[in-house]
Coordinates of C-alpha atoms and ligand atoms in Angstrom, one line a residue:
M7 CA 115.6 87.9 97.4
A8 CA 113.6 88.7 100.5
S9 CA 115.3 88.7 103.9
L10 CA 114.8 85.9 106.3
W11 CA 112.4 88.2 108.2
L12 CA 110.3 89.3 105.3
D13 CA 110.2 85.9 103.5
S14 CA 106.7 84.3 103.8
R15 CA 105.6 87.0 106.3
N16 CA 101.8 87.6 106.2
A17 CA 100.6 91.1 105.4
I18 CA 100.1 93.3 108.5
E19 CA 96.7 94.8 108.8
T20 CA 96.5 98.5 107.8
D21 CA 94.0 101.2 107.0
P22 CA 92.6 103.1 104.0
F23 CA 93.9 106.5 103.0
E24 CA 91.5 109.4 103.6
E25 CA 92.2 112.5 101.5
G26 CA 92.0 115.8 103.5
A27 CA 92.0 114.1 106.9
E28 CA 93.6 116.0 109.7
Y29 CA 95.9 114.4 112.4
D30 CA 97.9 115.7 115.3
E31 CA 100.9 113.8 114.1
V32 CA 101.7 112.4 110.6
V33 CA 104.6 110.0 110.8
V34 CA 106.2 109.3 107.4
G35 CA 107.7 105.8 107.3
A36 CA 106.7 102.6 108.9
G37 CA 110.1 101.3 110.0
L38 CA 111.2 100.9 113.7
T39 CA 111.5 104.7 114.1
G40 CA 108.2 105.6 112.6
L41 CA 106.1 102.9 114.4
T42 CA 107.7 103.4 117.8
A43 CA 107.2 107.2 117.5
A44 CA 103.6 106.6 116.3
L45 CA 102.9 104.4 119.3
L46 CA 104.2 106.9 121.8
F47 CA 102.0 109.6 120.3
A48 CA 98.9 107.3 120.1
R49 CA 99.4 106.3 123.7
A50 CA 99.3 109.9 124.6
G51 CA 95.8 110.2 123.1
R52 CA 97.0 112.0 119.9
R53 CA 95.4 111.4 116.5
V54 CA 98.2 109.7 114.5
A55 CA 98.6 108.5 111.0
V56 CA 101.6 106.6 109.7
L57 CA 102.1 107.0 105.9
E58 CA 104.3 104.3 104.3
A59 CA 105.5 104.5 100.7
R60 CA 105.9 100.7 100.4
R61 CA 105.0 98.1 103.1
I62 CA 105.7 98.1 106.8
G63 CA 109.3 97.1 107.3
S64 CA 110.1 96.8 103.6
V65 CA 113.2 99.0 103.6
T66 CA 115.8 98.8 106.3
T67 CA 114.1 97.5 109.4
G68 CA 112.8 94.4 107.6
N69 CA 116.3 93.8 106.2
T70 CA 118.4 94.4 109.3
T71 CA 120.3 91.8 111.4
A72 CA 118.4 93.0 114.5
K73 CA 121.1 92.8 117.2
L74 CA 119.9 94.9 120.1
T75 CA 123.1 95.8 121.8
V76 CA 125.0 98.7 123.4
L77 CA 128.3 97.1 122.4
Q78 CA 128.4 98.1 118.8
G79 CA 131.7 97.0 117.2
A80 CA 134.1 99.9 117.7
R81 CA 131.3 102.5 117.9
L82 CA 132.2 104.1 121.2
Q83 CA 135.7 105.2 120.0
E84 CA 134.2 106.4 116.8
V85 CA 131.7 108.6 118.7
R86 CA 134.5 109.7 121.1
S87 CA 136.9 110.6 118.3
H88 CA 134.3 112.8 116.6
S89 CA 132.7 114.3 119.7
Y90 CA 133.1 115.4 123.3
R91 CA 133.0 113.0 126.3
S92 CA 129.6 114.4 127.4
I93 CA 128.2 113.4 124.0
L94 CA 129.7 109.9 124.3
E95 CA 128.1 109.5 127.8
A96 CA 124.7 110.8 126.5
Y97 CA 125.0 108.5 123.5
V98 CA 125.5 105.5 125.8
E99 CA 122.6 106.5 128.0
A100 CA 120.4 106.8 124.8
Q101 CA 121.4 103.3 123.8
L102 CA 120.6 101.9 127.2
E103 CA 117.3 103.6 127.3
G104 CA 116.4 102.5 123.7
Q105 CA 117.4 98.9 124.5
Q106 CA 115.5 98.7 127.8
W107 CA 112.4 100.2 126.2
L108 CA 112.4 97.6 123.4
M109 CA 113.2 94.7 125.7
R110 CA 110.4 95.7 128.0
Y111 CA 108.1 96.1 125.0
A112 CA 109.0 92.6 123.8
D113 CA 108.5 91.0 127.2
D114 CA 105.1 92.8 127.6
H115 CA 103.8 91.7 124.2
G116 CA 105.1 88.2 124.1
I117 CA 107.6 88.9 121.3
P118 CA 110.2 86.2 121.1
I119 CA 113.6 87.6 121.9
Q120 CA 116.8 85.7 122.6
R121 CA 119.2 87.0 125.2
R122 CA 122.8 86.8 123.8
D123 CA 126.2 88.1 124.6
A124 CA 127.4 90.8 122.1
V125 CA 131.0 90.2 121.0
S126 CA 133.2 92.6 119.0
Y127 CA 136.2 90.7 117.7
A128 CA 139.4 91.2 115.9
T129 CA 141.5 88.9 113.7
S130 CA 144.5 91.2 113.1
E131 CA 146.9 93.0 115.4
H132 CA 145.5 96.3 114.3
G133 CA 142.0 95.0 115.2
A134 CA 143.3 93.9 118.6
D135 CA 144.4 97.5 119.3
V136 CA 140.9 98.7 118.3
I137 CA 139.4 96.2 120.7
D138 CA 141.7 97.4 123.5
R139 CA 140.7 101.0 122.9
E140 CA 137.0 100.1 122.9
Y141 CA 137.5 98.2 126.2
A142 CA 139.1 101.2 127.8
I143 CA 136.3 103.6 126.6
A144 CA 133.5 101.2 127.5
R145 CA 134.9 100.7 131.0
D146 CA 135.2 104.5 131.3
V147 CA 131.5 104.9 130.7
D148 CA 130.7 102.0 133.1
L149 CA 129.7 99.3 130.6
P150 CA 130.6 96.0 132.1
V151 CA 132.6 94.6 129.2
E152 CA 135.1 91.8 129.4
L153 CA 138.2 91.4 127.4
R154 CA 139.1 87.9 125.9
K155 CA 141.4 86.4 123.4
D156 CA 139.0 83.9 122.1
A157 CA 135.7 85.0 120.7
G158 CA 134.3 81.5 120.6
L159 CA 134.1 81.4 116.8
P160 CA 135.4 78.6 114.6
F161 CA 138.5 80.6 113.5
E162 CA 141.3 82.3 115.3
T163 CA 140.7 85.7 116.8
S164 CA 143.4 88.1 118.2
R165 CA 141.1 89.8 120.7
A166 CA 137.4 89.9 121.7
L167 CA 135.3 92.2 123.8
V168 CA 132.1 90.8 125.3
L169 CA 129.0 92.6 126.8
R170 CA 126.8 90.0 128.3
D171 CA 123.0 89.6 128.2
Q172 CA 122.2 91.7 125.1
A173 CA 119.4 90.6 122.7
Q174 CA 118.4 89.6 119.2
F175 CA 115.0 89.1 117.6
D176 CA 113.1 89.0 114.4
P177 CA 112.5 92.7 113.5
M178 CA 109.2 91.9 111.8
D179 CA 107.8 90.5 115.0
V180 CA 108.5 93.8 116.6
L181 CA 107.0 95.9 113.7
A182 CA 103.9 93.7 113.6
A183 CA 103.3 94.2 117.3
L184 CA 103.9 97.9 117.2
A185 CA 101.6 98.3 114.2
A186 CA 98.8 96.4 116.0
D187 CA 99.4 98.5 119.1
V188 CA 99.3 101.8 117.2
R189 CA 95.9 100.8 115.7
A190 CA 94.6 99.6 119.0
H191 CA 95.3 103.1 120.4
G192 CA 93.3 104.7 117.6
G193 CA 96.2 105.4 115.1
V194 CA 96.0 104.6 111.4
I195 CA 98.7 103.1 109.3
I196 CA 98.5 103.5 105.5
E197 CA 100.7 101.6 103.1
D198 CA 101.4 102.4 99.4
V199 CA 101.2 106.1 99.9
R200 CA 104.4 108.1 99.2
V201 CA 104.9 111.5 100.8
T202 CA 106.2 113.9 98.1
G203 CA 106.4 117.1 100.1
A204 CA 105.3 119.0 103.2
K205 CA 104.5 122.7 103.8
A206 CA 105.1 123.9 107.3
S207 CA 101.8 125.9 107.5
K208 CA 99.4 125.7 110.5
P209 CA 98.3 122.9 110.2
A210 CA 101.1 121.5 108.0
K211 CA 100.1 120.3 104.6
V212 CA 101.4 116.9 103.6
R213 CA 101.5 116.1 99.9
T214 CA 101.3 112.5 98.9
T215 CA 100.9 110.4 95.8
R216 CA 97.2 109.9 96.8
G217 CA 96.3 113.5 97.8
E218 CA 96.9 115.8 100.7
V219 CA 96.5 115.4 104.5
L220 CA 96.9 117.9 107.3
A221 CA 99.0 117.6 110.4
G222 CA 99.9 119.4 113.6
H223 CA 103.4 117.9 113.3
V224 CA 105.1 115.9 110.6
I225 CA 107.8 113.3 111.6
L226 CA 110.1 112.2 108.8
A227 CA 111.1 108.7 109.8
T228 CA 112.1 107.8 106.3
G229 CA 115.7 106.7 106.8
I230 CA 117.3 109.6 105.0
P231 CA 114.9 112.7 105.2
I232 CA 112.9 113.1 102.0
L233 CA 112.8 116.9 102.3
D234 CA 116.0 118.8 101.3
R235 CA 115.5 121.6 103.9
G236 CA 118.5 121.5 106.2
L237 CA 120.5 119.8 103.6
Y238 CA 120.7 116.6 105.6
F239 CA 121.4 114.6 102.4
A240 CA 124.7 116.4 102.3
K241 CA 125.5 115.4 105.9
L242 CA 124.8 111.7 105.6
Q243 CA 126.6 108.9 103.9
P244 CA 124.4 106.1 102.7
R245 CA 126.0 102.7 103.4
R246 CA 124.7 99.4 102.1
S247 CA 125.6 95.9 103.3
Y248 CA 124.5 92.3 102.9
G249 CA 122.9 89.6 104.9
L250 CA 122.8 85.9 104.2
A251 CA 121.0 83.1 106.0
F252 CA 122.2 79.5 106.0
D253 CA 121.1 76.1 107.0
A254 CA 124.3 75.0 108.7
P255 CA 125.4 71.9 110.7
G256 CA 125.5 72.8 114.4
P257 CA 126.4 73.5 117.0
L258 CA 126.5 77.2 116.0
P259 CA 128.2 79.9 118.0
Q260 CA 125.7 81.5 120.3
G261 CA 126.8 85.1 120.6
M262 CA 126.1 88.1 118.4
Y263 CA 129.4 88.8 116.8
I264 CA 130.8 91.7 114.8
S265 CA 134.4 92.2 113.5
V266 CA 136.2 95.4 113.9
D267 CA 138.6 94.5 111.0
S268 CA 137.8 95.2 107.4
P269 CA 135.9 93.8 105.6
S270 CA 133.3 93.7 108.3
R271 CA 131.6 90.5 109.3
T272 CA 128.5 90.1 111.5
I273 CA 127.3 86.7 112.7
R274 CA 124.2 85.6 114.7
T275 CA 121.8 82.8 114.7
A276 CA 118.0 82.9 114.3
P277 CA 115.4 80.3 115.5
G278 CA 113.6 78.6 112.6
D279 CA 111.0 75.9 112.2
G280 CA 113.7 73.3 112.5
P281 CA 117.3 73.9 113.6
E282 CA 118.6 77.4 114.1
K283 CA 119.7 79.4 111.0
L284 CA 123.1 80.9 110.7
I285 CA 123.1 84.6 109.6
V286 CA 126.3 86.1 108.2
G287 CA 126.5 89.8 107.1
G288 CA 129.0 92.4 106.1
N289 CA 130.9 93.7 103.0
G290 CA 129.4 97.1 103.4
H291 CA 130.1 100.0 101.1
V292 CA 128.8 103.4 100.1
V293 CA 125.6 103.0 98.1
G294 CA 126.2 102.9 94.3
R295 CA 130.0 102.8 94.6
A296 CA 130.7 99.0 94.6
A297 CA 131.8 97.6 91.2
S298 CA 129.8 94.5 91.7
P299 CA 127.5 94.0 94.7
K300 CA 126.9 90.4 93.5
A301 CA 130.7 89.7 93.9
L302 CA 130.4 90.9 97.5
V303 CA 127.6 88.5 98.2
D304 CA 129.6 85.7 96.6
D305 CA 132.5 86.6 98.7
L306 CA 130.4 86.5 101.9
E307 CA 129.1 83.1 100.9
D308 CA 132.7 81.8 100.2
W309 CA 133.8 83.1 103.6
T310 CA 130.9 81.3 105.3
A311 CA 131.7 78.1 103.4
E312 CA 135.3 78.3 104.6
H313 CA 134.4 78.8 108.3
F314 CA 131.1 76.9 108.6
P315 CA 131.6 73.9 106.3
G316 CA 128.4 72.4 105.0
A317 CA 126.4 75.7 105.3
V318 CA 123.8 76.0 102.6
R319 CA 122.5 79.5 101.7
T320 CA 118.7 79.9 101.9
H321 CA 118.4 83.8 101.8
A322 CA 120.4 86.7 100.6
W323 CA 119.4 90.3 101.1
S324 CA 120.8 93.8 101.5
A325 CA 119.9 97.1 103.0
Q326 CA 121.3 100.5 103.7
D327 CA 121.6 102.9 106.6
Y328 CA 123.1 106.4 107.0
R329 CA 126.3 107.6 108.7
T330 CA 126.6 111.1 110.2
P331 CA 129.9 113.0 110.3
H332 CA 129.9 112.8 114.1
R333 CA 128.5 109.2 114.3
V334 CA 125.6 110.3 116.4
P335 CA 122.0 110.5 114.9
F336 CA 120.4 113.7 113.8
V337 CA 117.0 114.0 115.6
G338 CA 114.7 116.9 116.3
W339 CA 113.1 119.8 114.3
L340 CA 113.9 120.3 110.7
P341 CA 115.3 123.8 109.9
R342 CA 112.7 126.0 108.3
G343 CA 110.0 123.5 109.5
L344 CA 108.7 126.2 111.9
G345 CA 108.7 123.6 114.7
R346 CA 106.1 121.5 112.8
I347 CA 108.4 119.2 110.9
Y348 CA 110.8 116.8 112.6
L349 CA 113.3 114.2 111.5
A350 CA 115.3 111.2 112.9
T351 CA 118.2 109.7 110.9
G352 CA 121.8 108.6 110.9
Y353 CA 121.9 105.4 112.9
D354 CA 124.8 103.9 110.9
K355 CA 123.6 100.3 111.3
W356 CA 122.9 100.6 115.0
G357 CA 119.2 101.5 114.7
M358 CA 117.6 98.9 117.0
T359 CA 118.6 101.1 120.0
N360 CA 118.9 104.4 118.1
A361 CA 115.5 104.3 116.4
V362 CA 113.8 103.8 119.8
A363 CA 116.0 106.5 121.5
C364 CA 115.1 108.9 118.6
A365 CA 111.4 108.1 118.9
L366 CA 111.6 108.8 122.6
T367 CA 113.4 112.0 121.9
L368 CA 110.8 113.1 119.3
A369 CA 107.9 112.3 121.7
S370 CA 109.6 114.2 124.4
D371 CA 110.2 117.2 122.1
I372 CA 106.6 117.4 121.0
L373 CA 104.7 116.2 124.0
G374 CA 107.0 117.6 126.6
G375 CA 109.4 115.6 128.7
H376 CA 112.8 115.7 130.1
M377 CA 115.6 113.3 129.3
P378 CA 119.0 114.8 130.1
W379 CA 120.8 112.6 127.5
A380 CA 118.5 113.9 124.7
T381 CA 119.1 117.5 125.8
T382 CA 122.9 116.9 125.6
L383 CA 122.6 115.2 122.2
H384 CA 120.4 118.1 120.9
R385 CA 123.1 120.7 122.0
R386 CA 125.9 118.9 120.3
I387 CA 128.6 121.2 118.9
T388 CA 130.3 120.2 115.7
T389 CA 134.0 119.3 116.4
P390 CA 136.8 119.8 113.8
A391 CA 137.0 116.0 113.4
A392 CA 133.3 115.8 112.5
M393 CA 133.7 118.8 110.1
L394 CA 136.6 117.0 108.4
S395 CA 134.6 113.8 108.1
G396 CA 131.7 115.8 106.6
A397 CA 134.1 117.6 104.2
Y398 CA 135.6 114.2 103.1
M399 CA 132.1 112.7 102.5
N400 CA 131.2 115.7 100.3
A401 CA 134.5 115.6 98.4
Q402 CA 133.7 111.9 97.6
V403 CA 130.2 112.9 96.4
A404 CA 131.8 115.6 94.1
A405 CA 134.2 113.0 92.7
W406 CA 131.4 110.5 92.0
Y407 CA 129.4 113.3 90.4
A408 CA 132.2 114.1 88.0
K409 CA 133.1 110.4 87.4
G410 CA 129.4 109.6 86.6
Y411 CA 129.1 112.4 83.9
W412 CA 132.5 111.6 82.5
K413 CA 131.5 108.0 81.8
A414 CA 128.0 108.8 80.7
L415 CA 129.1 111.5 78.2
T416 CA 132.2 109.8 76.8
E417 CA 131.0 106.3 76.4
R418 CA 128.4 105.7 73.7
L419 CA 125.4 103.5 74.6
P420 CA 125.8 100.2 72.6
E421 CA 123.1 99.6 70.0
E422 CA 122.3 96.1 71.4
A423 CA 120.5 95.4 74.7
A424 CA 122.4 94.7 77.9
D425 CA 123.0 91.0 78.8
E426 CA 120.4 89.5 81.1
G427 CA 120.7 90.8 84.6
Q428 CA 123.0 93.6 83.5
G429 CA 122.7 97.4 83.2
I430 CA 124.9 99.8 81.2
V431 CA 125.1 103.6 81.3
G432 CA 126.2 105.6 78.2
R433 CA 125.5 108.5 75.9
D434 CA 122.6 108.5 73.5
G435 CA 123.0 111.8 71.6
L436 CA 123.6 114.1 74.5
R437 CA 121.5 112.2 77.0
P438 CA 123.0 110.0 79.7
V439 CA 120.9 106.8 79.4
A440 CA 120.6 103.8 81.8
R441 CA 119.7 100.6 79.9
S442 CA 119.1 97.2 81.5
T443 CA 117.7 93.8 80.7
V444 CA 115.9 92.0 83.5
A445 CA 113.7 88.9 82.9
G446 CA 114.1 89.5 79.2
V447 CA 112.7 93.1 79.4
D448 CA 115.0 95.7 77.8
C449 CA 114.4 99.0 79.6
S450 CA 115.9 102.5 78.8
L451 CA 115.7 105.3 81.4
S452 CA 117.3 108.6 82.0
A453 CA 120.5 107.9 84.0
I454 CA 120.1 111.1 85.9
C455 CA 118.9 110.7 89.5
P456 CA 116.0 113.1 90.1
H457 CA 117.3 114.0 93.6
Q458 CA 120.6 115.9 92.9
H459 CA 121.2 114.8 89.3
G460 CA 124.0 112.2 89.9
I461 CA 124.5 109.5 87.4
V462 CA 123.2 106.1 88.6
T463 CA 125.2 102.9 88.6
W464 CA 124.0 99.3 88.1
N465 CA 123.6 97.0 91.1
D466 CA 124.0 93.5 89.7
Q467 CA 122.8 91.8 93.0
E468 CA 119.5 93.7 93.5
L469 CA 119.1 94.5 89.7
S470 CA 118.5 98.1 90.6
W471 CA 119.9 101.5 89.6
D472 CA 121.7 103.1 92.6
C473 CA 122.8 106.7 93.0
P474 CA 126.4 107.0 94.3
L475 CA 125.8 110.5 95.6
H476 CA 123.1 110.3 98.3
G477 CA 121.8 106.7 98.0
S478 CA 118.5 106.9 96.1
R479 CA 117.7 103.5 94.5
F480 CA 115.4 102.6 91.7
G481 CA 114.1 99.4 90.2
A482 CA 115.2 98.3 86.7
D483 CA 112.0 99.9 85.4
G484 CA 112.8 103.2 87.2
T485 CA 110.4 102.8 90.1
L486 CA 111.6 104.6 93.2
L487 CA 112.8 102.1 95.9
E488 CA 114.4 104.2 98.6
G489 CA 116.6 107.2 99.5
P490 CA 116.0 110.9 99.4
A491 CA 114.4 111.1 95.9
T492 CA 110.6 111.3 95.8
V493 CA 110.1 110.3 92.2
G494 CA 111.5 107.5 90.0
L495 CA 113.9 107.6 87.0
R496 CA 112.4 109.1 83.9
P497 CA 111.5 106.4 81.3
L498 CA 112.8 107.1 77.7
E499 CA 111.1 106.1 74.5
Ligands
LIG14 C1 122.4 95.4 106.7 C2 122.0 96.1 107.9 C3 122.1 95.4 109.1 C4 121.8 96.1 110.3 N1 121.9 95.4 111.5 C5 121.6 96.1 112.6 C6 121.8 95.4 113.9 O1 122.2 94.2 114.0 N2 121.5 96.1 115.0 C7 121.1 97.4 115.0 O2 120.9 98.0 116.0 N3 120.9 98.0 113.8 C8 121.2 97.4 112.6 N4 121.0 98.0 111.5 C9 120.4 99.4 111.4 C10 118.9 99.3 111.6 O3 118.4 98.3 110.8 C11 118.3 100.6 111.0 O4 119.0 101.7 111.6 C12 116.8 100.8 111.3 O5 116.1 99.7 110.9 C13 116.3 102.0 110.6 O6 114.9 102.1 110.9 P1 114.1 103.3 110.3 O7 112.7 103.2 110.8 O8 114.8 104.6 110.6 O9 114.2 103.1 108.7 P2 113.4 102.1 107.8 O10 113.2 100.8 108.4 O11 114.1 102.2 106.5 O12 112.0 102.8 107.6 C14 111.8 104.0 106.8 C15 110.5 103.8 106.1 O13 110.2 105.1 105.5 C16 109.5 104.8 104.3 N5 109.6 105.9 103.4 C17 110.7 106.5 102.8 N6 110.4 107.5 102.1 C18 109.0 107.7 102.2 C19 108.1 108.6 101.6 N7 108.5 109.6 100.8 N8 106.8 108.5 102.0 C20 106.4 107.5 102.8 N9 107.2 106.6 103.3 C21 108.5 106.7 103.0 C22 110.3 103.6 103.7 O14 109.5 102.9 102.7 C23 110.6 102.8 105.0 O15 109.6 101.8 105.2 C24 121.3 97.4 110.3 C25 121.2 98.1 109.1 C26 121.6 97.4 107.9 C27 121.5 98.2 106.6

């Protein structure tokens, strides 16, 4: 089901693809990172093209919860425990700059934005300790947070941390304005063109599903980078979570809330045609590793019914974002890209500020500029804690790789088709096969992800095949949806 933001949204005007065209910057991906970066380049008089595999906003930005805040759950202590104090300070400055840029942009372009207090809350004693630590760290970096017992939610909380006057919006309003602005500054935005590779020659050659284009610089704003140089896929953990919108009897709580306990819960409202909608999100997990995503959505709905009686679900959606071992985004030039290929990734569900901060960083790297916080973040040194976190991520990947092949090669694929809405993986001869039935269509595919050869698992909520290694996702017919893969699952006879 489409998100509240993408549902009934009119198509955004874009441009035709021109094979062989040469640009100063080719930005790959039309989410918040790509369009903000493209605008910064276009404003500087550069010839810019944005190449988008699907539609503007169709992956994470159009499926976010769009809370624009510097108070990000327990993020500050996560950054601090995986990095040095100077990195934490630079991270906070980056968040403030990203937030201010976006707020100013919204004000200047008449984009509706609601000022709201951001609230991190706990319901357990352990969570209260987390909040206390976040309070101390936030105060230490001069964020004017306030500690409270009551979060102002219709259930009991053990502690709450408040940062006033943050913001929320409809992310598609922002993307539509950025896209129009890029085009008004002479840039082009092309949808339905997937980049499949890039050669760091001078100019760089960008291979796409519709032919080649040339670029002075290539910016990978694709969520997880689609080129394997630098092995970023092995340094990122793809994490998926769920969003639900409800018609709910008011009055509704007016903050933007996120729990620090597990399972996570995020709550905000959104203006609608009539009364405000209630948005509830959470139940995140590593992509492809939940036994039943549908059960997680049902659980969120039950939780909402318990705490907001009378709420009626109108939308359910999900999306993924990428976590780095040190909890700070990766941004800058790609190794072996000869200074011509750049990337930005790893926002870990705090991309409204981070995407803009990374776009500002990329523009400053390429056009020249000086932002002390960006220099500090570029010079980040990996700490033992971050190394441990990365090693753990990769041990889990190895375990899922083995688990996938064990299942695929020891369980025989049943003769009969899967039940409607279900997918099964099993062995057919020596081939691992993924077989699903969706809308009555029985489809058999290779179960091997074309990226790093993991065995895909069935997502019973999205009716998709998801790779538990690095987060590539495919439709029931094998079409590539998102992630580091650049081609779909191979169909079988
Ligand atoms: C459920 C959820 C809730 C969130 N809530 C918040 C929140 O409240 N506040 C907050 O700050 N952050 C939040 N985030 C994080 C935030 O939404 C993301 O970090 C941000 O939207 C990422 O933007 P992006 O431009 O990097 O990626 P995307 O929006 O995913 O854009 C990448 C684009 O690249 C395209 N692409 C990929 N591969 C190719 C290719 N080969 N060729 C061409 N195009 C390609 C994709 O189709 C896609 O459109 C949330 C994330 C999730 C998952």
